Each structure stands twice: as C-alpha cells, then as structure tokens.
Tab-separated table of C-alpha atoms and ligand atoms in Angstrom:
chain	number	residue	atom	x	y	z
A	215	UNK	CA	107.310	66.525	107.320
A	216	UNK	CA	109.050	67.965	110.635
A	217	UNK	CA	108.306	71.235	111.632
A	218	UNK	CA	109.752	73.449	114.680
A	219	UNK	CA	107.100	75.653	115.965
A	220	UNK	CA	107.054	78.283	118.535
A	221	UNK	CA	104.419	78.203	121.149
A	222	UNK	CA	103.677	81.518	122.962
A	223	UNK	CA	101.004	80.788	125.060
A	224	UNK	CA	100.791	84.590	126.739
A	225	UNK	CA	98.219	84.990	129.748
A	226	UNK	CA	94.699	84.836	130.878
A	227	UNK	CA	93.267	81.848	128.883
A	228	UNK	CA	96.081	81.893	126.301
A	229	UNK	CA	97.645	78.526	128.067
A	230	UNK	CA	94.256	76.899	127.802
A	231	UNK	CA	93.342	77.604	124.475
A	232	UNK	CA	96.800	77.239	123.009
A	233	UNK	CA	96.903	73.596	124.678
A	234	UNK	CA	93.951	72.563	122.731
A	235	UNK	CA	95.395	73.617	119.612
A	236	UNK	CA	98.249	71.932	120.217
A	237	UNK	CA	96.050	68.789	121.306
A	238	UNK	CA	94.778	69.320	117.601
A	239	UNK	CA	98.074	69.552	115.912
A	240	UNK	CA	99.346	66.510	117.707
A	241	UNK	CA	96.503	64.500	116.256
A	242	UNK	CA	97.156	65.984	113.124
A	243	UNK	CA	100.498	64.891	112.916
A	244	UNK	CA	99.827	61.323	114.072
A	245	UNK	CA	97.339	60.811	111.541
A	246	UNK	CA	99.361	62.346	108.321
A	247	UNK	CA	102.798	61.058	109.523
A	248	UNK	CA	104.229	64.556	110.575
A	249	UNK	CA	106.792	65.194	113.350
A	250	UNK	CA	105.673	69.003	115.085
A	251	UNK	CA	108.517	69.911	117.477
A	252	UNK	CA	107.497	72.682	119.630
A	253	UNK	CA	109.579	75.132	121.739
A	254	UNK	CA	107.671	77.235	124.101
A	255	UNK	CA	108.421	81.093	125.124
A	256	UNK	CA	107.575	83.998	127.523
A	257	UNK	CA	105.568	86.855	126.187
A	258	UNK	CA	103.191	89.439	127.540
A	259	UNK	CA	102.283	89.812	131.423
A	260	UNK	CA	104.066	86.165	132.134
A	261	UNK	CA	107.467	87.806	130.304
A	262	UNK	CA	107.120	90.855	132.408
A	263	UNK	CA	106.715	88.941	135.730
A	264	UNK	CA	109.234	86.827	134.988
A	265	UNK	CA	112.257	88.992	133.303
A	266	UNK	CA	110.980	92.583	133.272
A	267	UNK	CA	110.200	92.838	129.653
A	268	UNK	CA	107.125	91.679	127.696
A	269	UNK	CA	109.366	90.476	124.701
A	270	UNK	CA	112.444	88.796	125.924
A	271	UNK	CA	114.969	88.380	123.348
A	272	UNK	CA	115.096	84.605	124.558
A	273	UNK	CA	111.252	84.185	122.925
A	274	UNK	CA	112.377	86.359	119.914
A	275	UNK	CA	115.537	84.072	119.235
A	276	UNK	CA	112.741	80.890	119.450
A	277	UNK	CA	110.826	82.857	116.935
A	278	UNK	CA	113.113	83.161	114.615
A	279	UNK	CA	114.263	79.232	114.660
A	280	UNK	CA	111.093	77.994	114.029
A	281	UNK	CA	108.895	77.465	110.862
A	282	UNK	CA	105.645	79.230	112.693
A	283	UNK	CA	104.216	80.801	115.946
A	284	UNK	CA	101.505	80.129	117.610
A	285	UNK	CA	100.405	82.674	120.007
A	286	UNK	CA	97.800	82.834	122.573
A	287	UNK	CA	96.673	86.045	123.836
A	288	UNK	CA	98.249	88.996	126.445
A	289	UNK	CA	97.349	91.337	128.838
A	290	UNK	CA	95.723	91.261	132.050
A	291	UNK	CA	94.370	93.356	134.931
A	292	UNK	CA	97.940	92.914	136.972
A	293	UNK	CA	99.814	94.880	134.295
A	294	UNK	CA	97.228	97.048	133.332
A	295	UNK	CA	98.502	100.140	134.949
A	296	UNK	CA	98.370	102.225	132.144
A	297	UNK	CA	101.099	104.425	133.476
A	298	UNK	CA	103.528	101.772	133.442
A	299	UNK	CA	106.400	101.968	131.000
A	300	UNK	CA	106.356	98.368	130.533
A	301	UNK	CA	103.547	96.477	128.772
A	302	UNK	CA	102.347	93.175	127.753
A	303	UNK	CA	100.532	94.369	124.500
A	304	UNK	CA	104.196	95.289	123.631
A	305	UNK	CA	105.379	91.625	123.754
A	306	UNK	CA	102.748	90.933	120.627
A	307	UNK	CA	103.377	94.512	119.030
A	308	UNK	CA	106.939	93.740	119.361
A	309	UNK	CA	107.150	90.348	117.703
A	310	UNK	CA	104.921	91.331	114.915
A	311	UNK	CA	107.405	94.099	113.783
A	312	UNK	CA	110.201	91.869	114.841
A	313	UNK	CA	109.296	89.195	112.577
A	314	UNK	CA	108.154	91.827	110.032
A	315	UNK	CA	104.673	90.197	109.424
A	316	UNK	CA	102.926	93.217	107.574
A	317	UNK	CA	99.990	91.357	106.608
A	318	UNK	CA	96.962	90.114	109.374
A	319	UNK	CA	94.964	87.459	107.688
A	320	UNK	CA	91.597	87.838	109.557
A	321	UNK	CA	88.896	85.291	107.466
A	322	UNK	CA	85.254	85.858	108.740
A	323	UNK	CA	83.277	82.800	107.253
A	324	UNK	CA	79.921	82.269	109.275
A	325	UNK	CA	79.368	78.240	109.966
A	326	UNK	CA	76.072	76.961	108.676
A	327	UNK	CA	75.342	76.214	112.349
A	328	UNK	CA	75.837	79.012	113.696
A	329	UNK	CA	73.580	81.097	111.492
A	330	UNK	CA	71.254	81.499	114.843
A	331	UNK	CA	74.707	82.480	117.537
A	332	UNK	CA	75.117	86.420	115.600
A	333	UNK	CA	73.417	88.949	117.086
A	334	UNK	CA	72.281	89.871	113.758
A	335	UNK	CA	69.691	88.370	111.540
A	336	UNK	CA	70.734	84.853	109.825
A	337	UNK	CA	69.183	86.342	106.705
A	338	UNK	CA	71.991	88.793	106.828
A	339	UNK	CA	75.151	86.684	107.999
A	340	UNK	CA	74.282	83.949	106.173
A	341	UNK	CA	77.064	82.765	103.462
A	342	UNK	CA	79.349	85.282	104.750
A	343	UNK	CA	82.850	84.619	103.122
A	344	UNK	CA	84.874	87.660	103.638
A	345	UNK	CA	88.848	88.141	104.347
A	346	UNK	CA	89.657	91.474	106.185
A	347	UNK	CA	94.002	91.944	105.246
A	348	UNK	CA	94.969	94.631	108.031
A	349	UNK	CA	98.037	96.236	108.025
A	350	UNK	CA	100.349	94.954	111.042
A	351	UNK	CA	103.958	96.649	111.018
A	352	UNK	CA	103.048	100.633	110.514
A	353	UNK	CA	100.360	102.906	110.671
A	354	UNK	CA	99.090	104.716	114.288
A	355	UNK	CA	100.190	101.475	116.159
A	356	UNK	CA	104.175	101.982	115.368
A	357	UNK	CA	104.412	106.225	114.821
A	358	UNK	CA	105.710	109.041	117.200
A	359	UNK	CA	103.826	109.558	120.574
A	360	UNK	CA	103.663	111.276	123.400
A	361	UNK	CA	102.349	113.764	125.779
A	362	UNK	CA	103.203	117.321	126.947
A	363	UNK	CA	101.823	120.328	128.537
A	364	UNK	CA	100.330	123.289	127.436
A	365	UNK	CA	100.134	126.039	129.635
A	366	UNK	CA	98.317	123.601	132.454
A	367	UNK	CA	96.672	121.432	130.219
A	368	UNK	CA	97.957	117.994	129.522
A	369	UNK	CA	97.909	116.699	125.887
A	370	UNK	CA	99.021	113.908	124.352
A	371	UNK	CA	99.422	112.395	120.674
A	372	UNK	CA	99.678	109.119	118.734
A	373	UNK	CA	100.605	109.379	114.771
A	374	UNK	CA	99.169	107.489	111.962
A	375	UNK	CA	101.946	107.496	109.813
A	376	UNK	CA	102.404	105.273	106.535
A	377	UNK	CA	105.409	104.851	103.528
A	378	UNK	CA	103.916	104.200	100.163
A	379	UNK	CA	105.801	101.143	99.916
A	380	UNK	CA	104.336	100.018	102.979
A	381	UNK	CA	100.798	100.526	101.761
A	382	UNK	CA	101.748	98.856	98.019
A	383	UNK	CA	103.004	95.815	99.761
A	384	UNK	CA	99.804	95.209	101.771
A	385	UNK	CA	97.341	95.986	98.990
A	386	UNK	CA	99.165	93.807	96.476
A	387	UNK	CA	99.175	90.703	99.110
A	388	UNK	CA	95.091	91.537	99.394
A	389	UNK	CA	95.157	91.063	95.729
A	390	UNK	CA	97.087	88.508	95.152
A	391	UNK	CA	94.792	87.069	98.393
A	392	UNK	CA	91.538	88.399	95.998
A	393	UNK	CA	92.461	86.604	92.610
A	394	UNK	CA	92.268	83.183	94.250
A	395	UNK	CA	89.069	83.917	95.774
A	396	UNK	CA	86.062	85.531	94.648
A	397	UNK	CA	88.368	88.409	92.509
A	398	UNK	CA	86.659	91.362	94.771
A	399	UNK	CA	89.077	93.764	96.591
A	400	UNK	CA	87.847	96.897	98.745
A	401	UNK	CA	90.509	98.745	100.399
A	402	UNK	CA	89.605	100.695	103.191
A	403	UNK	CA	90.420	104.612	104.341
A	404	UNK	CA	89.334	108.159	105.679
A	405	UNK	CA	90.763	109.808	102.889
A	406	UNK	CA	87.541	112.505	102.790
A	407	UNK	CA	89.631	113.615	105.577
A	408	UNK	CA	93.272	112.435	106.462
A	409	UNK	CA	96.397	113.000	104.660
A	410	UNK	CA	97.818	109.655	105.527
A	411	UNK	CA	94.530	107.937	103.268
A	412	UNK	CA	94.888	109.678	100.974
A	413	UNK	CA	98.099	108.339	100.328
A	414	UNK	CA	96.898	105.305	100.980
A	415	UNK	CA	94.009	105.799	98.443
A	416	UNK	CA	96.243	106.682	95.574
A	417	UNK	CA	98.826	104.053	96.577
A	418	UNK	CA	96.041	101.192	96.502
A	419	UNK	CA	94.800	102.570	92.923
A	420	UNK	CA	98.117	101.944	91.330
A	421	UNK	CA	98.452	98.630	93.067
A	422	UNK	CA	94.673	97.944	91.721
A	423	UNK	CA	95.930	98.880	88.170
A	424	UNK	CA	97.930	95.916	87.878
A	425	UNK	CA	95.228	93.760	88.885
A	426	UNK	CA	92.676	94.349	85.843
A	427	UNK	CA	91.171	90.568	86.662
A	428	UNK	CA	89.851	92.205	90.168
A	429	UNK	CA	86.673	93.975	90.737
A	430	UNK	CA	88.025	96.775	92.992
A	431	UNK	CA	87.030	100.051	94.972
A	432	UNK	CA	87.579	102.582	97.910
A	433	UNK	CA	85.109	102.748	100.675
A	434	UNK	CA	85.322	105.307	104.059
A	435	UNK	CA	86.105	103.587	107.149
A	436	UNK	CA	82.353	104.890	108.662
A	437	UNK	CA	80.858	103.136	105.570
A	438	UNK	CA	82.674	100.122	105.793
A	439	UNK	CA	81.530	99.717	109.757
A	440	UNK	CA	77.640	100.326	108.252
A	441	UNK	CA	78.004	97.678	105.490
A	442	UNK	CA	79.786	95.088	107.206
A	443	UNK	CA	76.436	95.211	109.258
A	444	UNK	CA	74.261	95.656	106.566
A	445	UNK	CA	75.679	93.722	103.428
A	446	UNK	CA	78.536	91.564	104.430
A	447	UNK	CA	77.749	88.698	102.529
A	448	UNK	CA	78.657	91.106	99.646
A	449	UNK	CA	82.574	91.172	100.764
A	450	UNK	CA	85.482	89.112	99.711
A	451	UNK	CA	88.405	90.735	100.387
A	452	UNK	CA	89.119	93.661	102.532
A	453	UNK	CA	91.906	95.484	103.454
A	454	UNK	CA	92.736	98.680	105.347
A	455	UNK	CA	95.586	100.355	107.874
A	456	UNK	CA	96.185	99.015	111.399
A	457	UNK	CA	94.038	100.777	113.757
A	458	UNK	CA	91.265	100.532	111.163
A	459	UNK	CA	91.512	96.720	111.050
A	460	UNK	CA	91.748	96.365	114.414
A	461	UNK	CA	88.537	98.208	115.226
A	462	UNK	CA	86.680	96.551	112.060
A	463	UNK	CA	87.905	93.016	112.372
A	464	UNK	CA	86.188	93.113	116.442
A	465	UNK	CA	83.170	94.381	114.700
A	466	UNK	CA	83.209	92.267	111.692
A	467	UNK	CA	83.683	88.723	114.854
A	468	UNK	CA	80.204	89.682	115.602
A	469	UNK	CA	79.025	87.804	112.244
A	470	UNK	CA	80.561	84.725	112.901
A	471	UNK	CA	78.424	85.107	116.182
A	472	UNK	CA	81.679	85.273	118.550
A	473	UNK	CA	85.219	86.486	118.955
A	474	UNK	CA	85.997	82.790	120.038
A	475	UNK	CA	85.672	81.854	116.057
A	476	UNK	CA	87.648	84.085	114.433
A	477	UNK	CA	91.446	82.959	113.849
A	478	UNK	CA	94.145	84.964	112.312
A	479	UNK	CA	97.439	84.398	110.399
A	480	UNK	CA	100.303	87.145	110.782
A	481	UNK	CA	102.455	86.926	107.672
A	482	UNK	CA	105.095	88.627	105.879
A	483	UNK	CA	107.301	87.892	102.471
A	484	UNK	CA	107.974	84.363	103.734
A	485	UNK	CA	106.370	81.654	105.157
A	486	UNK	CA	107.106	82.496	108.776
A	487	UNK	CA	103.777	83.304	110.469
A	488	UNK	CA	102.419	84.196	113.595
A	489	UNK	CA	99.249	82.373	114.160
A	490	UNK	CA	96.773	83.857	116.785
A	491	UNK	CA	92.981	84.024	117.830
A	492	UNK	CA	91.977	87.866	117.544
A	493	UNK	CA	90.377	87.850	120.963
A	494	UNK	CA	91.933	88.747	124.031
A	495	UNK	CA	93.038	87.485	127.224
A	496	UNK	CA	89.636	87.427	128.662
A	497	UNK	CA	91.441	87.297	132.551
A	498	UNK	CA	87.918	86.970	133.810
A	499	UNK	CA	87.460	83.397	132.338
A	500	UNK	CA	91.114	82.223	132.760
A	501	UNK	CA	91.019	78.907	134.279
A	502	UNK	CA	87.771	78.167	134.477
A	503	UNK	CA	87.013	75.885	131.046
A	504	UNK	CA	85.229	77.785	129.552
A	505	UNK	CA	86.969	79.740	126.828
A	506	UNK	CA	86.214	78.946	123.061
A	507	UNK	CA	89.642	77.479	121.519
A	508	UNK	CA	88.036	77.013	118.473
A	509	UNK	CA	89.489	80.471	117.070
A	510	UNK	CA	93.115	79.197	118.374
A	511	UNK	CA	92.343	76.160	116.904
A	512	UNK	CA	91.467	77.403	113.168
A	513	UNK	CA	94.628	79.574	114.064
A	514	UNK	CA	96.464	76.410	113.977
A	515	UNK	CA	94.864	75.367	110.826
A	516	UNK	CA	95.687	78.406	109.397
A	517	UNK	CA	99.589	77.499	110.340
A	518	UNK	CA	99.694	74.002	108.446
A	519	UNK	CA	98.349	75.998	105.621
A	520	UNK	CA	100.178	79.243	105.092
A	521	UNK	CA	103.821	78.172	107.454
A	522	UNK	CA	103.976	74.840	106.661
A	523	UNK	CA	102.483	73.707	103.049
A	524	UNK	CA	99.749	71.149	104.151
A	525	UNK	CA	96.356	72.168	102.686
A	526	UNK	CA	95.195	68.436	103.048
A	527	UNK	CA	95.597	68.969	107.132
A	528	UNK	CA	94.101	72.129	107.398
A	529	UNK	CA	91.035	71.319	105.402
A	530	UNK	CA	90.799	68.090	108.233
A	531	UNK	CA	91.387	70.731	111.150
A	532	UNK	CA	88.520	72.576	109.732
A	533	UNK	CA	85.913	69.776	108.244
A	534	UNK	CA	86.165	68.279	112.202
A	535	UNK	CA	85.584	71.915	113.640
A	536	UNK	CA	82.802	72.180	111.194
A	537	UNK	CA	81.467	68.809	112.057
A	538	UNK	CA	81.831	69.079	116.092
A	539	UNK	CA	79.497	71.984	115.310
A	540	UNK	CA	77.232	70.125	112.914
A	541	UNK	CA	76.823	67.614	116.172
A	542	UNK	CA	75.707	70.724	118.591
A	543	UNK	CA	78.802	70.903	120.448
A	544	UNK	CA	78.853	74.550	121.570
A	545	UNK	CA	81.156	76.112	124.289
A	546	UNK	CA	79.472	78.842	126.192
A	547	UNK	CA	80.039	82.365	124.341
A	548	UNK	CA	78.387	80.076	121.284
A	549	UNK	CA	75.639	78.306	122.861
A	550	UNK	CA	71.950	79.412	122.458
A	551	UNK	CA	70.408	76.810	124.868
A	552	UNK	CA	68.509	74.751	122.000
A	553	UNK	CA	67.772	71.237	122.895
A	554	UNK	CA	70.263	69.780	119.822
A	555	UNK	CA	72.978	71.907	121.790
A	556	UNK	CA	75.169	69.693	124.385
A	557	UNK	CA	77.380	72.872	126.665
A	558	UNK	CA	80.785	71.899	126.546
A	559	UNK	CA	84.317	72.980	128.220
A	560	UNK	CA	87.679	74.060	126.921
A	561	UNK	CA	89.446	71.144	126.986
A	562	UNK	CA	86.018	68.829	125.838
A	563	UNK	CA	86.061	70.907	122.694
A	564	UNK	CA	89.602	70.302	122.069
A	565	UNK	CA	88.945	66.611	122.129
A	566	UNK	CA	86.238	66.453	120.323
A	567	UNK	CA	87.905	68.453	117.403
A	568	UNK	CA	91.046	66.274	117.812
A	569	UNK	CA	89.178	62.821	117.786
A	570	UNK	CA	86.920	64.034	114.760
A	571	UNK	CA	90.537	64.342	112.531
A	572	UNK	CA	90.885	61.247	110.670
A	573	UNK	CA	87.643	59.843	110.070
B	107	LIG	C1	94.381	92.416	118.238
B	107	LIG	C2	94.483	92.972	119.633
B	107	LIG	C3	95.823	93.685	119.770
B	107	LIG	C4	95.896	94.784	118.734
B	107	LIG	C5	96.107	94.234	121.195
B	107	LIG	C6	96.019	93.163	122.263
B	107	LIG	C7	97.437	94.948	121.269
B	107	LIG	O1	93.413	93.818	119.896
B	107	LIG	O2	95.240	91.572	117.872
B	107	LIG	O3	93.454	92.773	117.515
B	107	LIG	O4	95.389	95.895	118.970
B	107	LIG	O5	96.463	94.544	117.668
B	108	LIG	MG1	91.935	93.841	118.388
C-alpha cells in the first residue's frame, strides 16, 4: 500500500527517537512491499523558535494530508517560562483538538522480560494486559482559565468541564475497545465529589447499558491509583477524563518498568491518528543516545495498525521488539545490570528492532 505520513519530531529527544521509528517503518515497508511517504513538520519549542507559534498552520495543513502522525515529544527548559503566552505543550494540545482525536489509546502490557525492570514486585506486574482510553479533546485540559485578584491576593482557575456527548463517545469507543478484548470495562471518576463525574458517571452507565456482553463498573480516581498498584493484572480496559488519564497513565508506565515502553495512539471517528510515546522530552538526555525509542517505536506499530490497516506489520514491529528483548538488549532507563543484559544506545536499538523484522 502507499501511505503519506506526517512526521513531527518536536524537541529534546523527539528527533532521535522518531528517527528510529522511522528506521523501523522503512524496514517494514521493504519487507511487505509498502511505499511510506513522509512529510515532516514544526511543532512545539522548534515551531516557536522558528515562526513564533508552537502549532503553525503549515504542520496542521501536513496533518491533515496525511493518513497518520507520528509525533515525538515537546517542551524544553528554553520555553519553559511559565509566564510566557506562547507554549510548546500547546503545539500537541493544539493538534489533538485540531484533528479532533478524542480517544488516547494508552496499552500497558508488561514484556515477559522485563518482569524484573518495575519497581514493583514481578509477582504483581506479571501478565499485565490493561488498556487505559483517556479522554483527549475536553475536560480540565480545554475549559475556561485564568487568574485574578482578590483584594491583594492572586488566584487563579482551570475548569474541568465535560458535554455528555463528549463523555458517551469516549466510553462507547472503550467498549467497543473492551468487547474485542477481555470484555472488562472500568470507567474512571471523582463523582463522591465533583459535579462534572457525576455526569460522567451517569453518562458511562447508559453507554454500559448497551453493552450487556461487558463486565462493567465505576471506580474513584484515588482507588484506581491504589489498584493499579495493587491488582493491575486484574484490568482490561480503562477509561477516564483527561487530566485523570494523564496522571494515571504516568503511574500506570511504572508497570511496564519504564515510560520509554509505553506507546500511545490518538484517535478519533476515522482512521487519522496521532501516534506518540507518552513520555516527554527528557531535554536532559537529548543527544546523547541514550533515550528508549522503543515506546516511539510500538507508537509506530500502533500506526500500521489503527491508521493504516496492516495488523500483519504491526504484529512483526512488535514480535522483533519482543524478541530484541528476549536477546537482553536493554537501553539504559531498562537495564538492571544482569550479565544476559548487553547496554545499548538509541540508534543500536533501532537497528536491532529493524533488522529483527522479517525473519
Ligand atoms: C502526555 C503529556 C502531555 C499531556 C503534556 C506534554 C502536555 O504529559 O501526553 O501525557 O499532559 O497530555
Ligand atoms: Mg502525561
């Protein structure tokens, strides 16, 4: 097939992680016989240094021509003012609600071989499956803000603010998401004390009715931090409001042992996507070698999948992830110093995953 696919590579080590999932989807299409044509575009701190704005409508006009986006990761100490009216988290806020992707895909599956790289007990991570849905477009991320005086004192407010369609349309994509997995869906809230879940909550129990086939329930946000430490083999689906998956899906990294495993898959009602690792920037390791791509490259996988149609290709991307692991391969934030373990860069990693697709 030929694709068109926008690469945002964004700052700190967005370039060099996004190159070695684009190292893997060139191998990828050599092998099945595709043709991936990629345009690349300015967001975040590079976007602001370059034309003032951390979303240029140059990038959003790629966007919008091509099939999928990858994205590497924004921000950075240089634009970190946090007076400043212009911000590189808004380049990634920005295209998410441009592109209307409601729906953040975050899977949390714990390789066999890396039972030993969580900080908690293998016994508990082990066989970990879960799927956390966050909501993308709405919620405390997108409502009214601001700040004002009273009397002396300086205040300031952020709104979590959500439609009821805007809640149905998430919770139905967890279920449909639920029925071809394990048939378990938990939505997430605080409605023992905001106004906004328990809209949510009733929302998500009419959306649940039409799903008799699931096994469904409510849990608190608190609760749902405790379990996902104490039980989270027992999850399969999960889904929950913006700030809530943010904050959760950071936490819930710390299973698969890193925030360099965890990819993610932006999508809305078609098969546009926005494909990105749910770390950060990390400016502190830019250009040194030594950032995981793995999470960019599952991103990838996650692309060929949900964008493009090829299941085939992203199973490959992620048996050779799974078997560079399998062989000890381990880039720093993943590797425990055991003797089977071989320490490797960036870029190795990228290879390695590339030359394992194939065979
Ligand atoms: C994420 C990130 C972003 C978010 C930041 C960089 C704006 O933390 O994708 O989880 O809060 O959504
Ligand atoms: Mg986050």
């Amino acid at each position: 097939m030929q694709a068109k696919l926008a690469v945002l590579a964004g700052d700190g080590i967005g370039p060099e992680i996004v190159q070695q999932a684009l190292k893997v989807l060139d191998r990828v299409a050599q092998v099945f016989g595709h043709q991936f044509e990629t345009e690349d575009g300015l967001i975040g701190g590079i976007a602001i240094d370059a034309k003032g704005i951390a979303l240029p409508d140059e990038t959003v006009e790629i966007c919008h021509r091509s099939d999928a986006v990858l994205l590497g990761a924004v921000g950075g100490p240089k634009w970190d003012n946090p007076r400043a009216a212009v911000r590189p988290e808004q380049g990634l806020l920005g295209i998410r609600k441009e592109l209307d992707l409601f729906a953040n895909v975050r899977p949390v599956k714990v390789s066999p071989y890396l039972l030993h790289a969580s900080p908690l007990r293998p016994d508990v991570v082990a066989g970990v499956d879960l799927v956390v849905v966050r909501e993308l477009t709405s919620g405390i991320y997108f409502g009214k803000r601001g700040r004002y005086l009273e009397g002396e004192e300086e205040r300031a407010f952020d709104t979590m603010d959500y439609a009821r369609s805007e809640v149905e349309r998430v919770v139905r994509f967890a279920c449909e998401m639920a029925a071809k997995r394990r048939k378990q869906v938990a939505s997430v809230d605080k409605a023992n004390v905001l106004e906004v879940s328990r809209l949510w909550r009733e929302a998500a129990t009419d959306v649940f009715s039409a799903y008799p086939a699931l096994q469904s329930e409510h849990i608190l946000v608190d609760a749902c931090a405790m379990f996902l430490v104490r039980r989270p083999a027992t999850f399969d689906v999960l889904v929950m409001g913006n700030l809530f998956g943010d904050v959760l899906t950071d936490e819930a990294s710390m299973i698969a042992g890193s925030m360099g495993m965890l990819p993610s898959a932006s999508l809305g009602a078609g098969t546009v996507g926005l494909y990105e690792p749910i770390h950060g920037s990390a400016p502190k390791y830019a250009g040194l070698d030594v950032a995981n791509p793995l999470a960019t490259i599952l991103s990838g996988a996650m692309m060929l999948r949900h964008s493009l149609g090829l299941e085939k290709e992203a199973t490959a991307v992620e048996a050779a992830v799974d078997k560079v692991l399998a062989e000890g391969y381990r880039t720093r934030d993943i590797h425990s110093g055991a003797p089977e373990e071989t320490k490797v860069g960036t870029a190795a990693m990228g290879d390695l995953v590339a030359e394992r697709i194939g065979y």
